[in-house]
């Protein structure tokens, strides 16, 4: 549960209330991750309190409603240390919608495959340009810069994957295209209407009998 542990990490410095945690998370992680939904954050905090990783106290305010203050417990600090110092292992396989698109393009033939790969290449190049701008804008924020560097490296790897996909899947797309059933020729377009011919022959045979 990575977001749960990220909240624990934010609470190592000082206690916070919900909206402070939301702002600190978005500032620390930067634009690549995206915003943190406040409703989801409060669900996370409820679970952390239930599990004993965080304690909750109420702070009285004279000019506004009371607020809940969340504090990291020793159990929570131990849990954070265990999680933050262990290697991350991918679970559930590697899923990306691009692979499903490649499946569809191969089934449609070489033209569809080429169209998809070139459109995807332009999308990745555009993403790289935007990431380069973000990298310059956040050069003074080390954690944000690392996340942007990861996004750049990932996007460059995706570009290389397109070359691999083109080399490996082009023959398969061509084979699929060759095996595709031919469209039947409509009547009146130069084809032979065998139904009317057969009925005509049957009629002539009946008259001669």
Short mmCIF file of C-alpha atoms in Angstrom, two decimals:
data_model
loop_
_atom_site.label_atom_id
_atom_site.label_comp_id
_atom_site.label_asym_id
_atom_site.label_seq_id
_atom_site.Cartn_x
_atom_site.Cartn_y
_atom_site.Cartn_z
CA UNK A 1 0.00 0.00 0.00
CA UNK A 2 2.44 2.67 -1.23
CA UNK A 3 0.31 5.75 -0.54
CA UNK A 4 -0.22 4.64 3.04
CA UNK A 5 3.53 4.50 3.55
CA UNK A 6 4.05 7.83 1.80
CA UNK A 7 1.71 9.40 4.37
CA UNK A 8 3.77 7.81 7.16
CA UNK A 9 6.89 9.32 5.60
CA UNK A 10 5.32 12.79 5.58
CA UNK A 11 4.43 12.45 9.26
CA UNK A 12 8.03 11.74 10.33
CA UNK A 13 8.77 15.47 10.60
CA UNK A 14 5.72 16.65 12.50
CA UNK A 15 2.00 15.98 13.04
CA UNK A 16 -0.31 17.25 10.31
CA UNK A 17 -3.98 17.50 9.49
CA UNK A 18 -5.48 16.19 6.25
CA UNK A 19 -5.21 19.22 3.98
CA UNK A 20 -1.64 19.90 5.11
CA UNK A 21 -0.71 16.32 4.21
CA UNK A 22 -2.33 16.68 0.79
CA UNK A 23 -0.39 19.87 0.05
CA UNK A 24 2.90 18.44 1.33
CA UNK A 25 2.49 15.25 -0.73
CA UNK A 26 1.81 17.15 -3.95
CA UNK A 27 4.72 19.50 -3.29
CA UNK A 28 7.13 16.66 -2.50
CA UNK A 29 6.21 14.40 -5.42
CA UNK A 30 5.60 17.03 -8.10
CA UNK A 31 3.42 17.04 -11.23
CA UNK A 32 4.30 13.58 -12.56
CA UNK A 33 2.30 11.72 -9.92
CA UNK A 34 -0.77 13.91 -10.06
CA UNK A 35 -2.97 15.29 -7.30
CA UNK A 36 -4.02 13.38 -4.20
CA UNK A 37 -7.78 13.12 -3.70
CA UNK A 38 -8.65 14.44 -0.24
CA UNK A 39 -11.41 11.86 0.24
CA UNK A 40 -8.98 9.05 -0.53
CA UNK A 41 -6.43 10.59 1.83
CA UNK A 42 -8.90 10.57 4.73
CA UNK A 43 -9.66 6.89 3.99
CA UNK A 44 -5.93 6.20 4.21
CA UNK A 45 -5.66 8.09 7.49
CA UNK A 46 -8.60 6.14 8.95
CA UNK A 47 -6.88 2.87 8.10
CA UNK A 48 -3.55 4.04 9.53
CA UNK A 49 -5.25 5.00 12.78
CA UNK A 50 -7.04 1.65 12.89
CA UNK A 51 -3.77 -0.23 12.34
CA UNK A 52 -2.02 1.74 15.09
CA UNK A 53 0.49 3.39 12.76
CA UNK A 54 -0.93 6.88 13.39
CA UNK A 55 -2.68 8.46 16.36
CA UNK A 56 -5.39 11.10 16.05
CA UNK A 57 -6.08 14.03 18.33
CA UNK A 58 -8.52 16.89 18.03
CA UNK A 59 -7.40 20.51 17.99
CA UNK A 60 -9.91 23.12 19.09
CA UNK A 61 -10.15 26.24 16.93
CA UNK A 62 -12.03 29.35 17.95
CA UNK A 63 -12.79 30.77 14.51
CA UNK A 64 -13.43 27.56 12.57
CA UNK A 65 -14.44 23.90 13.16
CA UNK A 66 -12.10 21.70 15.20
CA UNK A 67 -9.54 19.77 13.17
CA UNK A 68 -7.98 16.33 13.51
CA UNK A 69 -4.23 16.18 13.92
CA UNK A 70 -2.41 12.98 12.90
CA UNK A 71 0.83 11.87 14.57
CA UNK A 72 3.18 9.01 13.62
CA UNK A 73 3.44 6.33 16.31
CA UNK A 74 6.48 4.16 17.09
CA UNK A 75 4.69 1.22 15.48
CA UNK A 76 4.16 3.37 12.39
CA UNK A 77 7.82 4.41 12.32
CA UNK A 78 8.88 0.75 12.47
CA UNK A 79 6.47 -0.13 9.64
CA UNK A 80 7.79 2.77 7.55
CA UNK A 81 11.40 1.69 8.13
CA UNK A 82 10.63 -1.89 7.06
CA UNK A 83 8.83 -0.75 3.90
CA UNK A 84 11.25 2.04 2.90
CA UNK A 85 14.38 -0.12 3.17
CA UNK A 86 13.12 -3.19 1.28
CA UNK A 87 13.29 -3.66 -2.50
CA UNK A 88 10.22 -3.06 -4.63
CA UNK A 89 9.01 -6.13 -6.53
CA UNK A 90 6.60 -5.85 -9.45
CA UNK A 91 3.46 -7.91 -8.93
CA UNK A 92 0.72 -8.84 -11.37
CA UNK A 93 2.83 -8.78 -14.54
CA UNK A 94 3.59 -5.86 -16.84
CA UNK A 95 0.41 -4.32 -18.19
CA UNK A 96 0.22 -1.47 -20.69
CA UNK A 97 -2.65 -0.63 -23.03
CA UNK A 98 -0.14 -0.27 -25.86
CA UNK A 99 0.26 -4.05 -25.98
CA UNK A 100 -3.48 -4.50 -26.46
CA UNK A 101 -3.38 -1.88 -29.23
CA UNK A 102 -0.56 -3.81 -30.90
CA UNK A 103 -2.72 -6.93 -30.74
CA UNK A 104 -5.51 -5.10 -32.52
CA UNK A 105 -3.23 -3.51 -35.12
CA UNK A 106 -1.57 -6.83 -35.99
CA UNK A 107 -5.00 -8.38 -36.52
CA UNK A 108 -5.88 -5.59 -38.98
CA UNK A 109 -2.70 -5.93 -41.03
CA UNK A 110 0.54 -4.08 -41.88
CA UNK A 111 -1.01 -0.67 -42.60
CA UNK A 112 -2.74 -0.53 -39.21
CA UNK A 113 0.45 -1.62 -37.43
CA UNK A 114 2.54 1.05 -39.14
CA UNK A 115 -0.08 3.72 -38.43
CA UNK A 116 -0.20 2.83 -34.72
CA UNK A 117 3.58 2.70 -34.29
CA UNK A 118 4.15 6.06 -35.99
CA UNK A 119 1.33 7.74 -34.04
CA UNK A 120 2.71 6.31 -30.79
CA UNK A 121 6.22 7.45 -31.67
CA UNK A 122 5.06 11.05 -32.13
CA UNK A 123 3.19 10.86 -28.81
CA UNK A 124 6.31 9.69 -26.96
CA UNK A 125 8.45 12.39 -28.58
CA UNK A 126 5.93 15.01 -27.51
CA UNK A 127 5.96 13.59 -23.97
CA UNK A 128 9.76 13.80 -23.88
CA UNK A 129 9.66 17.46 -24.86
CA UNK A 130 7.21 18.20 -22.06
CA UNK A 131 9.25 16.22 -19.55
CA UNK A 132 12.39 18.14 -20.49
CA UNK A 133 10.57 21.39 -19.69
CA UNK A 134 9.40 20.00 -16.33
CA UNK A 135 12.92 18.84 -15.54
CA UNK A 136 14.30 22.35 -16.03
CA UNK A 137 11.48 23.87 -13.97
CA UNK A 138 12.07 21.51 -11.01
CA UNK A 139 15.87 21.30 -11.12
CA UNK A 140 16.12 22.64 -7.56
CA UNK A 141 13.72 20.00 -6.13
CA UNK A 142 15.70 16.74 -5.85
CA UNK A 143 12.85 14.29 -5.22
CA UNK A 144 10.68 15.75 -7.97
CA UNK A 145 13.67 15.78 -10.33
CA UNK A 146 14.31 12.07 -9.69
CA UNK A 147 10.70 11.21 -10.53
CA UNK A 148 10.87 13.24 -13.75
CA UNK A 149 14.17 11.53 -14.66
CA UNK A 150 12.42 8.18 -14.17
CA UNK A 151 9.61 9.29 -16.48
CA UNK A 152 12.14 10.38 -19.11
CA UNK A 153 14.01 7.07 -18.92
CA UNK A 154 10.76 5.12 -19.13
CA UNK A 155 9.57 7.09 -22.16
CA UNK A 156 12.90 6.60 -23.95
CA UNK A 157 12.62 2.86 -23.28
CA UNK A 158 9.10 2.93 -24.73
CA UNK A 159 10.49 4.54 -27.89
CA UNK A 160 12.98 1.69 -28.21
CA UNK A 161 10.15 -0.79 -27.73
CA UNK A 162 8.41 0.62 -30.81
CA UNK A 163 11.39 -0.34 -32.96
CA UNK A 164 11.30 -3.84 -31.49
CA UNK A 165 7.56 -4.09 -32.05
CA UNK A 166 7.92 -3.03 -35.68
CA UNK A 167 10.66 -5.59 -36.36
CA UNK A 168 8.95 -8.50 -34.62
CA UNK A 169 5.31 -7.86 -35.48
CA UNK A 170 5.49 -6.72 -39.12
CA UNK A 171 5.83 -10.32 -40.45
CA UNK A 172 2.96 -11.44 -38.24
CA UNK A 173 0.75 -8.60 -39.46
CA UNK A 174 1.58 -9.49 -43.07
CA UNK A 175 0.69 -13.14 -42.44
CA UNK A 176 -2.59 -12.11 -40.81
CA UNK A 177 -3.38 -9.93 -43.82
CA UNK A 178 -2.66 -12.78 -46.24
CA UNK A 179 -4.93 -15.13 -44.32
CA UNK A 180 -7.83 -12.68 -44.12
CA UNK A 181 -10.95 -13.92 -45.97
CA UNK A 182 -11.59 -12.23 -49.30
CA UNK A 183 -14.69 -10.05 -49.45
CA UNK A 184 -17.47 -11.61 -51.52
CA UNK A 185 -18.11 -9.79 -54.81
CA UNK A 186 -21.53 -8.09 -54.94
CA UNK A 187 -23.96 -8.83 -57.76
CA UNK A 188 -23.97 -6.44 -60.67
CA UNK A 189 -20.25 -5.71 -60.42
CA UNK A 190 -19.01 -8.10 -63.07
CA UNK A 191 -19.56 -11.29 -61.09
CA UNK A 192 -21.67 -14.21 -62.28
CA UNK A 193 -25.12 -14.71 -60.78
CA UNK A 194 -25.03 -18.48 -60.46
CA UNK A 195 -28.45 -18.66 -58.83
CA UNK A 196 -30.30 -17.22 -61.84
CA UNK A 197 -28.22 -19.33 -64.27
CA UNK A 198 -29.10 -22.54 -62.46
CA UNK A 199 -32.79 -21.74 -62.30
CA UNK A 200 -32.80 -20.90 -66.02
CA UNK A 201 -31.19 -24.22 -66.90
CA UNK A 202 -33.70 -26.08 -64.72
CA UNK A 203 -36.57 -24.28 -66.52
CA UNK A 204 -35.29 -25.24 -70.00
CA UNK A 205 -34.91 -28.86 -68.94
CA UNK A 206 -38.56 -28.92 -67.76
CA UNK A 207 -39.86 -27.55 -71.10
CA UNK A 208 -37.93 -30.11 -73.18
CA UNK A 209 -39.31 -32.92 -71.05
#
